[in-house]
GROMACS .gro file of C-alpha atoms in nm:
model
  443
    1MET     CA    1   2.122  20.997   7.951
    2SER     CA    2   2.218  20.858   8.289
    3THR     CA    3   2.586  20.857   8.381
    4THR     CA    4   2.545  20.598   8.656
    5THR     CA    5   2.839  20.354   8.651
    6THR     CA    6   2.810  19.978   8.680
    7SER     CA    7   2.940  19.980   9.035
    8GLU     CA    8   2.692  20.254   9.133
    9THR     CA    9   2.406  20.065   8.972
   10SER     CA   10   2.431  19.781   9.219
   11THR     CA   11   2.341  20.016   9.501
   12THR     CA   12   2.130  20.291   9.340
   13ALA     CA   13   1.922  20.126   9.068
   14ALA     CA   14   1.709  19.813   9.065
   15THR     CA   15   1.850  19.543   8.833
   16PHE     CA   16   1.647  19.228   8.916
   17VAL     CA   17   1.974  19.028   8.893
   18HIS     CA   18   1.992  18.707   9.096
   19ASP     CA   19   2.248  18.737   9.375
   20GLU     CA   20   2.447  18.414   9.365
   21ALA     CA   21   2.626  18.507   9.686
   22ASN     CA   22   2.297  18.533   9.874
   23PRO     CA   23   2.077  18.226   9.829
   24ALA     CA   24   1.805  18.399  10.032
   25ASN     CA   25   1.761  18.656   9.756
   26PRO     CA   26   1.440  18.557   9.573
   27ALA     CA   27   1.485  18.795   9.282
   28GLY     CA   28   1.546  18.517   9.030
   29PRO     CA   29   1.713  18.547   8.688
   30ALA     CA   30   1.777  18.883   8.528
   31ASN     CA   31   1.517  18.830   8.254
   32PRO     CA   32   1.279  18.543   8.334
   33THR     CA   33   1.102  18.377   8.044
   34ASN     CA   34   0.791  18.561   7.918
   35LEU     CA   35   0.852  18.872   8.133
   36PRO     CA   36   0.938  19.207   7.966
   37ASP     CA   37   1.279  19.356   8.024
   38LEU     CA   38   1.204  19.666   8.236
   39THR     CA   39   1.565  19.787   8.255
   40SER     CA   40   1.779  20.006   8.037
   41HIS     CA   41   2.133  19.917   7.935
   42THR     CA   42   2.250  20.091   8.253
   43GLY     CA   43   2.031  19.871   8.468
   44GLU     CA   44   1.783  20.146   8.558
   45LEU     CA   45   1.405  20.092   8.557
   46LEU     CA   46   1.220  20.209   8.246
   47LEU     CA   47   0.926  20.385   8.405
   48GLY     CA   48   0.593  20.431   8.229
   49HIS     CA   49   0.224  20.427   8.314
   50PRO     CA   50  -0.072  20.217   8.207
   51SER     CA   51  -0.340  20.355   7.982
   52PRO     CA   52  -0.568  20.584   8.188
   53ASP     CA   53  -0.870  20.423   8.020
   54LEU     CA   54  -0.779  20.094   8.187
   55VAL     CA   55  -0.745  20.221   8.544
   56ILE     CA   56  -0.952  20.539   8.583
   57PRO     CA   57  -1.328  20.472   8.611
   58ASN     CA   58  -1.546  20.651   8.357
   59ALA     CA   59  -1.738  20.820   8.638
   60ILE     CA   60  -1.418  20.992   8.751
   61ALA     CA   61  -1.271  21.053   8.406
   62ARG     CA   62  -1.588  21.222   8.283
   63LEU     CA   63  -1.651  21.420   8.600
   64ALA     CA   64  -1.612  21.791   8.536
   65PRO     CA   65  -1.416  21.996   8.791
   66SER     CA   66  -1.608  22.235   9.014
   67ALA     CA   67  -1.782  22.485   8.787
   68ILE     CA   68  -1.761  22.744   9.063
   69ARG     CA   69  -1.386  22.708   9.100
   70ALA     CA   70  -1.331  22.688   8.725
   71PHE     CA   71  -1.513  23.014   8.655
   72ASP     CA   72  -1.347  23.182   8.952
   73ALA     CA   73  -1.006  23.083   8.812
   74GLU     CA   74  -1.106  23.210   8.466
   75VAL     CA   75  -1.201  23.558   8.588
   76SER     CA   76  -0.917  23.584   8.841
   77ARG     CA   77  -0.682  23.663   8.554
   78ILE     CA   78  -0.868  23.988   8.480
   79PRO     CA   79  -0.685  24.288   8.630
   80ASP     CA   80  -0.871  24.487   8.897
   81ILE     CA   81  -1.158  24.237   8.907
   82ILE     CA   82  -1.402  24.250   9.200
   83LYS     CA   83  -1.486  23.889   9.275
   84LEU     CA   84  -1.827  23.817   9.423
   85THR     CA   85  -1.780  23.451   9.341
   86LEU     CA   86  -1.680  23.222   9.626
   87GLY     CA   87  -1.895  23.157   9.930
   88GLU     CA   88  -1.637  23.248  10.190
   89PRO     CA   89  -1.691  23.492  10.478
   90ASP     CA   90  -1.457  23.788  10.460
   91PHE     CA   91  -1.454  23.813  10.839
   92PRO     CA   92  -1.144  23.690  11.019
   93THR     CA   93  -1.199  23.400  11.255
   94PRO     CA   94  -1.296  23.561  11.591
   95GLN     CA   95  -1.000  23.617  11.818
   96PHE     CA   96  -1.131  23.407  12.107
   97ILE     CA   97  -1.147  23.105  11.874
   98LYS     CA   98  -0.792  23.160  11.750
   99GLN     CA   99  -0.671  23.191  12.109
  100ALA     CA  100  -0.827  22.854  12.190
  101ALA     CA  101  -0.631  22.703  11.902
  102MET     CA  102  -0.309  22.862  12.026
  103ARG     CA  103  -0.367  22.720  12.374
  104ALA     CA  104  -0.421  22.379  12.217
  105LEU     CA  105  -0.097  22.404  12.022
  106GLU     CA  106   0.095  22.513  12.332
  107ALA     CA  107  -0.048  22.209  12.510
  108ASN     CA  108   0.077  21.988  12.224
  109ARG     CA  109  -0.272  21.896  12.111
  110THR     CA  110  -0.126  21.790  11.777
  111HIS     CA  111  -0.178  21.415  11.788
  112TYR     CA  112  -0.452  21.188  11.660
  113ALA     CA  113  -0.798  21.238  11.805
  114PRO     CA  114  -1.074  20.978  11.828
  115ASN     CA  115  -1.212  20.902  11.482
  116ALA     CA  116  -1.552  21.052  11.556
  117GLY     CA  117  -1.402  21.363  11.717
  118THR     CA  118  -1.312  21.477  12.066
  119GLU     CA  119  -1.570  21.421  12.334
  120GLY     CA  120  -1.553  21.789  12.425
  121LEU     CA  121  -1.644  21.911  12.076
  122ARG     CA  122  -1.918  21.656  12.020
  123THR     CA  123  -2.072  21.750  12.353
  124ALA     CA  124  -2.045  22.121  12.266
  125ILE     CA  125  -2.218  22.065  11.928
  126SER     CA  126  -2.495  21.864  12.094
  127ALA     CA  127  -2.555  22.145  12.345
  128TYR     CA  128  -2.544  22.406  12.068
  129LEU     CA  129  -2.803  22.217  11.863
  130SER     CA  130  -3.033  22.205  12.164
  131ARG     CA  131  -2.975  22.569  12.260
  132ARG     CA  132  -3.004  22.736  11.921
  133ARG     CA  133  -3.164  22.489  11.682
  134GLY     CA  134  -3.418  22.304  11.898
  135LEU     CA  135  -3.270  21.962  11.807
  136ASP     CA  136  -3.213  21.684  12.060
  137ILE     CA  137  -2.909  21.499  11.923
  138ARG     CA  138  -2.679  21.306  12.156
  139PRO     CA  139  -2.301  21.345  12.121
  140ASP     CA  140  -2.261  20.979  12.020
  141ARG     CA  141  -2.460  21.049  11.703
  142ILE     CA  142  -2.222  21.328  11.596
  143ILE     CA  143  -1.916  21.267  11.377
  144VAL     CA  144  -1.662  21.547  11.333
  145THR     CA  145  -1.526  21.571  10.978
  146THR     CA  146  -1.273  21.769  10.775
  147GLY     CA  147  -1.522  22.027  10.659
  148ALA     CA  148  -1.881  21.985  10.545
  149SER     CA  149  -1.750  21.860  10.210
  150GLU     CA  150  -1.613  21.548  10.375
  151ALA     CA  151  -1.930  21.512  10.581
  152LEU     CA  152  -2.125  21.503  10.254
  153SER     CA  153  -1.877  21.267  10.091
  154SER     CA  154  -1.881  21.022  10.381
  155THR     CA  155  -2.258  21.034  10.416
  156LEU     CA  156  -2.346  20.998  10.048
  157GLY     CA  157  -2.058  20.758   9.996
  158THR     CA  158  -2.223  20.534  10.256
  159LEU     CA  159  -2.581  20.569  10.132
  160LEU     CA  160  -2.532  20.568   9.755
  161GLU     CA  161  -2.332  20.246   9.730
  162ALA     CA  162  -2.647  20.038   9.779
  163PRO     CA  163  -2.766  19.865   9.459
  164GLY     CA  164  -3.016  20.082   9.273
  165ALA     CA  165  -2.960  20.383   9.500
  166GLU     CA  166  -3.104  20.714   9.382
  167LEU     CA  167  -3.022  21.069   9.486
  168ILE     CA  168  -3.297  21.327   9.450
  169GLU     CA  169  -3.209  21.696   9.460
  170PHE     CA  170  -3.398  22.022   9.421
  171THR     CA  171  -3.229  22.244   9.164
  172PRO     CA  172  -3.064  22.488   9.133
  173ALA     CA  173  -2.830  22.319   9.378
  174PHE     CA  174  -2.471  22.301   9.497
  175GLY     CA  175  -2.281  22.095   9.240
  176GLN     CA  176  -2.116  21.853   9.484
  177TYR     CA  177  -2.443  21.663   9.528
  178ALA     CA  178  -2.469  21.561   9.163
  179SER     CA  179  -2.097  21.486   9.141
  180LEU     CA  180  -2.114  21.247   9.437
  181ALA     CA  181  -2.411  21.067   9.283
  182ARG     CA  182  -2.218  21.021   8.959
  183ILE     CA  183  -1.896  20.888   9.108
  184HIS     CA  184  -2.090  20.636   9.317
  185GLY     CA  185  -2.292  20.518   9.020
  186ALA     CA  186  -2.625  20.624   9.171
  187LYS     CA  187  -2.920  20.745   8.971
  188LEU     CA  188  -2.960  21.124   8.992
  189THR     CA  189  -3.301  21.288   8.971
  190SER     CA  190  -3.332  21.667   8.976
  191ILE     CA  191  -3.652  21.853   9.058
  192ASP     CA  192  -3.640  22.201   8.907
  193THR     CA  193  -3.784  22.462   9.145
  194THR     CA  194  -3.759  22.761   8.910
  195SER     CA  195  -4.134  22.773   8.842
  196ASN     CA  196  -4.210  22.729   9.213
  197GLY     CA  197  -4.024  23.036   9.338
  198PHE     CA  198  -3.718  22.820   9.406
  199ARG     CA  199  -3.896  22.643   9.689
  200PRO     CA  200  -3.896  22.265   9.746
  201ASP     CA  201  -4.221  22.110   9.623
  202SER     CA  202  -4.348  21.816   9.829
  203ALA     CA  203  -4.598  21.713   9.560
  204ALA     CA  204  -4.322  21.689   9.300
  205LEU     CA  205  -4.109  21.492   9.544
  206ASP     CA  206  -4.400  21.257   9.607
  207ARG     CA  207  -4.429  21.186   9.234
  208VAL     CA  208  -4.057  21.118   9.199
  209LEU     CA  209  -4.036  20.894   9.504
  210GLY     CA  210  -4.337  20.702   9.378
  211GLN     CA  211  -4.129  20.595   9.077
  212THR     CA  212  -3.807  20.498   9.257
  213ARG     CA  213  -3.709  20.132   9.265
  214GLY     CA  214  -3.404  20.134   9.492
  215PRO     CA  215  -3.305  20.310   9.816
  216ALA     CA  216  -3.382  20.683   9.784
  217VAL     CA  217  -3.186  20.970   9.937
  218VAL     CA  218  -3.336  21.320   9.927
  219ILE     CA  219  -3.086  21.600   9.972
  220LEU     CA  220  -3.210  21.933  10.105
  221ASN     CA  221  -3.021  22.260  10.141
  222SER     CA  222  -3.183  22.536  10.345
  223PRO     CA  223  -3.087  22.819  10.340
  224SER     CA  224  -3.012  22.745   9.979
  225ASN     CA  225  -2.693  22.787   9.786
  226PRO     CA  226  -2.737  22.955   9.537
  227THR     CA  227  -3.082  23.113   9.586
  228GLY     CA  228  -3.084  23.206   9.955
  229THR     CA  229  -3.438  23.069  10.000
  230VAL     CA  230  -3.527  22.916  10.337
  231ALA     CA  231  -3.773  22.629  10.372
  232SER     CA  232  -4.045  22.701  10.626
  233ASP     CA  233  -4.163  22.469  10.903
  234ASP     CA  234  -4.475  22.387  10.701
  235GLU     CA  235  -4.274  22.305  10.389
  236LEU     CA  236  -4.035  22.086  10.584
  237ARG     CA  237  -4.322  21.908  10.757
  238ASP     CA  238  -4.480  21.828  10.420
  239LEU     CA  239  -4.147  21.705  10.281
  240ALA     CA  240  -4.093  21.494  10.592
  241ARG     CA  241  -4.428  21.322  10.550
  242VAL     CA  242  -4.348  21.233  10.190
  243ILE     CA  243  -3.999  21.107  10.276
  244ASP     CA  244  -4.134  20.898  10.562
  245ARG     CA  245  -4.418  20.754  10.353
  246HIS     CA  246  -4.176  20.638  10.084
  247ASN     CA  247  -3.921  20.499  10.330
  248ALA     CA  248  -3.653  20.739  10.204
  249ILE     CA  249  -3.362  20.913  10.380
  250ALA     CA  250  -3.311  21.290  10.411
  251VAL     CA  251  -2.965  21.445  10.401
  252SER     CA  252  -3.002  21.804  10.518
  253ASP     CA  253  -2.717  22.038  10.428
  254GLU     CA  254  -2.749  22.311  10.691
  255VAL     CA  255  -2.416  22.490  10.661
  256TYR     CA  256  -2.600  22.825  10.628
  257ALA     CA  257  -2.860  22.755  10.899
  258GLU     CA  258  -2.736  23.036  11.122
  259ILE     CA  259  -2.720  23.287  10.836
  260SER     CA  260  -3.096  23.326  10.818
  261PHE     CA  261  -3.277  23.657  10.835
  262GLU     CA  262  -3.648  23.588  10.887
  263HIS     CA  263  -3.613  23.263  11.085
  264ARG     CA  264  -3.321  23.258  11.329
  265PRO     CA  265  -3.178  23.001  11.276
  266ALA     CA  266  -3.339  22.827  10.981
  267PRO     CA  267  -3.558  22.527  11.074
  268SER     CA  268  -3.442  22.170  11.015
  269ILE     CA  269  -3.629  21.870  10.876
  270ALA     CA  270  -3.459  21.668  11.150
  271LYS     CA  271  -3.720  21.811  11.385
  272PHE     CA  272  -3.987  21.608  11.205
  273ILE     CA  273  -3.809  21.285  11.101
  274PRO     CA  274  -3.500  21.255  11.324
  275ASP     CA  275  -3.458  20.882  11.256
  276ARG     CA  276  -3.450  20.945  10.879
  277THR     CA  277  -3.230  21.256  10.868
  278VAL     CA  278  -2.857  21.318  10.850
  279VAL     CA  279  -2.772  21.680  10.933
  280ILE     CA  280  -2.461  21.822  10.764
  281ASP     CA  281  -2.300  22.135  10.906
  282SER     CA  282  -1.966  22.299  10.978
  283ALA     CA  283  -1.792  22.583  11.154
  284SER     CA  284  -1.687  22.732  10.819
  285LYS     CA  285  -1.972  22.974  10.746
  286THR     CA  286  -2.108  23.000  11.100
  287TYR     CA  287  -1.784  23.116  11.263
  288ALA     CA  288  -1.576  23.227  10.959
  289MET     CA  289  -1.354  22.919  10.991
  290THR     CA  290  -1.334  22.799  10.629
  291GLY     CA  291  -0.961  22.727  10.638
  292TRP     CA  292  -0.982  22.526  10.959
  293ARG     CA  293  -1.159  22.246  10.769
  294LEU     CA  294  -1.388  22.158  11.055
  295GLY     CA  295  -1.730  22.013  10.978
  296TRP     CA  296  -1.962  21.759  11.131
  297LEU     CA  297  -2.264  21.544  11.072
  298ALA     CA  298  -2.539  21.419  11.300
  299ALA     CA  299  -2.689  21.086  11.198
  300PRO     CA  300  -2.956  20.853  11.336
  301GLU     CA  301  -2.829  20.595  11.582
  302TRP     CA  302  -2.881  20.311  11.333
  303LEU     CA  303  -2.679  20.489  11.060
  304ALA     CA  304  -2.398  20.673  11.241
  305PRO     CA  305  -2.167  20.368  11.285
  306ALA     CA  306  -2.177  20.293  10.910
  307ILE     CA  307  -2.089  20.653  10.817
  308LEU     CA  308  -1.812  20.650  11.076
  309LYS     CA  309  -1.648  20.358  10.893
  310HIS     CA  310  -1.643  20.560  10.570
  311HIS     CA  311  -1.505  20.862  10.755
  312GLN     CA  312  -1.230  20.649  10.916
  313LEU     CA  313  -1.118  20.521  10.578
  314ALA     CA  314  -1.129  20.866  10.418
  315VAL     CA  315  -0.949  21.086  10.672
  316SER     CA  316  -0.916  20.900  11.004
  317CYS     CA  317  -0.995  21.213  11.205
  318ALA     CA  318  -1.003  21.591  11.198
  319ALA     CA  319  -0.715  21.796  11.341
  320THR     CA  320  -0.720  21.800  11.720
  321PHE     CA  321  -0.634  22.168  11.766
  322SER     CA  322  -0.900  22.265  11.509
  323MET     CA  323  -1.152  22.070  11.714
  324ASP     CA  324  -1.044  22.250  12.030
  325ALA     CA  325  -1.093  22.584  11.855
  326ALA     CA  326  -1.435  22.478  11.728
  327GLN     CA  327  -1.535  22.362  12.075
  328GLU     CA  328  -1.467  22.714  12.203
  329ALA     CA  329  -1.679  22.851  11.917
  330TYR     CA  330  -1.979  22.627  11.982
  331GLU     CA  331  -1.961  22.688  12.357
  332HIS     CA  332  -1.910  23.065  12.355
  333GLY     CA  333  -1.972  23.194  12.002
  334ASP     CA  334  -2.341  23.292  12.001
  335ASP     CA  335  -2.269  23.665  12.006
  336ALA     CA  336  -2.015  23.632  11.724
  337ILE     CA  337  -2.277  23.457  11.508
  338ASP     CA  338  -2.534  23.727  11.571
  339GLU     CA  339  -2.292  24.010  11.490
  340MET     CA  340  -2.188  23.856  11.159
  341VAL     CA  341  -2.548  23.779  11.058
  342GLU     CA  342  -2.652  24.140  11.116
  343GLU     CA  343  -2.369  24.255  10.891
  344TYR     CA  344  -2.475  24.005  10.623
  345ARG     CA  345  -2.827  24.148  10.649
  346ARG     CA  346  -2.697  24.500  10.581
  347ARG     CA  347  -2.499  24.374  10.283
  348ARG     CA  348  -2.797  24.184  10.145
  349ASP     CA  349  -3.025  24.485  10.176
  350PHE     CA  350  -2.775  24.712  10.003
  351LEU     CA  351  -2.682  24.485   9.712
  352ALA     CA  352  -3.038  24.367   9.645
  353GLY     CA  353  -3.159  24.726   9.651
  354ALA     CA  354  -2.879  24.846   9.422
  355LEU     CA  355  -2.936  24.570   9.167
  356ASN     CA  356  -3.314  24.614   9.174
  357ALA     CA  357  -3.267  24.987   9.114
  358ALA     CA  358  -3.048  24.905   8.815
  359GLY     CA  359  -3.329  24.695   8.669
  360TYR     CA  360  -3.226  24.345   8.772
  361GLN     CA  361  -3.465  24.080   8.901
  362THR     CA  362  -3.337  23.916   9.219
  363VAL     CA  363  -3.467  23.618   9.412
  364ASN     CA  364  -3.566  23.730   9.761
  365PRO     CA  365  -3.279  23.593   9.973
  366GLN     CA  366  -3.394  23.489  10.319
  367GLY     CA  367  -3.062  23.338  10.418
  368ALA     CA  368  -2.706  23.242  10.325
  369PHE     CA  369  -2.504  23.523  10.160
  370TYR     CA  370  -2.600  23.497   9.795
  371LEU     CA  371  -2.814  23.688   9.548
  372TYR     CA  372  -2.952  23.485   9.259
  373VAL     CA  373  -3.005  23.735   8.979
  374ARG     CA  374  -3.165  23.693   8.639
  375ALA     CA  375  -2.953  23.807   8.345
  376PRO     CA  376  -3.099  24.080   8.121
  377GLU     CA  377  -3.330  23.945   7.849
  378ARG     CA  378  -3.083  24.031   7.573
  379TYR     CA  379  -2.855  23.751   7.696
  380THR     CA  380  -2.907  23.394   7.584
  381ASP     CA  381  -2.792  23.261   7.921
  382GLY     CA  382  -2.625  23.354   8.246
  383LEU     CA  383  -2.282  23.234   8.137
  384GLU     CA  384  -2.265  23.487   7.854
  385PHE     CA  385  -2.379  23.761   8.092
  386ALA     CA  386  -2.128  23.660   8.361
  387ARG     CA  387  -1.841  23.674   8.112
  388ASP     CA  388  -1.944  24.016   7.981
  389LEU     CA  389  -1.986  24.144   8.335
  390ALA     CA  390  -1.639  24.021   8.430
  391GLN     CA  391  -1.462  24.146   8.119
  392GLN     CA  392  -1.639  24.480   8.077
  393ALA     CA  393  -1.754  24.579   8.428
  394LYS     CA  394  -1.476  24.389   8.609
  395VAL     CA  395  -1.726  24.233   8.849
  396ALA     CA  396  -1.736  23.856   8.876
  397ALA     CA  397  -2.040  23.644   8.961
  398ILE     CA  398  -2.091  23.269   8.918
  399PRO     CA  399  -2.310  23.168   8.621
  400GLY     CA  400  -2.620  22.967   8.703
  401THR     CA  401  -2.492  22.678   8.494
  402ALA     CA  402  -2.284  22.585   8.799
  403PHE     CA  403  -2.605  22.495   8.981
  404ALA     CA  404  -2.821  22.345   8.706
  405ALA     CA  405  -2.798  22.054   8.465
  406GLY     CA  406  -2.825  22.277   8.158
  407PRO     CA  407  -2.825  22.643   8.053
  408SER     CA  408  -2.949  22.891   8.313
  409PRO     CA  409  -3.054  23.256   8.279
  410TYR     CA  410  -2.924  23.333   8.630
  411VAL     CA  411  -2.599  23.432   8.798
  412ARG     CA  412  -2.507  23.414   9.165
  413PHE     CA  413  -2.348  23.707   9.349
  414SER     CA  414  -2.185  23.642   9.687
  415TYR     CA  415  -2.220  23.930   9.930
  416ALA     CA  416  -1.970  23.779  10.173
  417ALA     CA  417  -1.762  24.090  10.103
  418SER     CA  418  -1.728  24.426  10.272
  419LEU     CA  419  -1.985  24.698  10.213
  420ASP     CA  420  -1.713  24.913  10.054
  421THR     CA  421  -1.644  24.636   9.803
  422LEU     CA  422  -2.015  24.590   9.736
  423HIS     CA  423  -2.055  24.966   9.675
  424GLN     CA  424  -1.774  24.956   9.418
  425ALA     CA  425  -1.927  24.651   9.253
  426ALA     CA  426  -2.271  24.810   9.239
  427ASP     CA  427  -2.129  25.126   9.078
  428ARG     CA  428  -1.955  24.920   8.812
  429ILE     CA  429  -2.265  24.710   8.743
  430ARG     CA  430  -2.479  25.021   8.712
  431ALA     CA  431  -2.236  25.183   8.468
  432PHE     CA  432  -2.217  24.859   8.268
  433THR     CA  433  -2.596  24.834   8.251
  434ASP     CA  434  -2.644  25.199   8.160
  435GLY     CA  435  -2.383  25.166   7.887
  436GLN     CA  436  -2.552  24.862   7.738
  437ASP     CA  437  -2.893  25.029   7.749
  438SER     CA  438  -2.748  25.338   7.577
  439ASN     CA  439  -2.592  25.127   7.304
  440ARG     CA  440  -2.923  24.952   7.240
  441GLN     CA  441  -3.102  25.286   7.204
  442ASP     CA  442  -2.843  25.397   6.948
  443LEU     CA  443  -2.910  25.095   6.725
   0.00000   0.00000   0.00000
């Protein structure tokens, strides 16, 4: 119970009492007719909250938290667990990038930047796209964001608010796409690629787009999270023709474009339909800068101003010193990219080989840093397998349910970990598998 005295109340707690000595005070009587008394006997406010059902939209209330993060948190409590769960490079941010940030801080580059990003960074990204990706995108079409997550949120938040809007995704897919469709009230259509070798099918897309009634947005992710597949030029050209024919928009999530092993970097659909494509990317995976929260998007001239409005309302601008660091990366970081990609290639080759030797079926990963692995046939789904693997082998992978609308027989291993860690994980998985096989033979 409060011990505030009456004299203290007049200065420390709201009382809604009319101040007769101050006619300018509009507070009115202490308890106006038909208004509830919101004060206790001491004069303090009685604080409460409205019913969540009345103020929180169903789309938000029913939205599940990130399945990736939820499972990672679940297994993190297991002692001595090796986590091959999150898609985060284990490399430190290259020193020359950190030094650029330190110079920016010393120069007091800690104030607001232009909403769309500094001119220097946008120019550097434009030059990088031309130099390494074969894309001609002017700086004024580039918007710097707080990570690729915000780039996706601002882009889809702009496009999916239109009446009757529909988001079409190829699954398995990163869960943020479906979540954004749901919170914006858009129709979500998923095209399952499992029977097509996890490759985007232009014929299936054509059939779906032929049935849409409102504005259609097709989201692509190549290299893919979780499968590591990379769409070829021919596949992207076919998809572009379908998207163009149906007057749809492509949102191309290319955060893993540089981490591509057969095609360096991975091709972009923006090469074929630049006026219908929004490219999403970031410095996070490319330069091991996840914690810097520095992403960007490149939109057609007719669309960029609308997305910029959403971005302004959401975050105003990215951090200036992070942009200065990223500018250094995009201007002088080509060698750093190549060195990290070669290390990812070694890790991929080792882990895929080790799991194949242990009897596991793996999707051939052409990019990103993930292995999509089918659970042994004795398991009903990948979630059951992932839990057994974590609890018994002390190796954590993300169940395929995080990337599909229903049960999935797959799990995703991230090989964004050191080779020493991957060797330990492979030894544990092999022992776990051999032990299970031995138990089955004894039955």
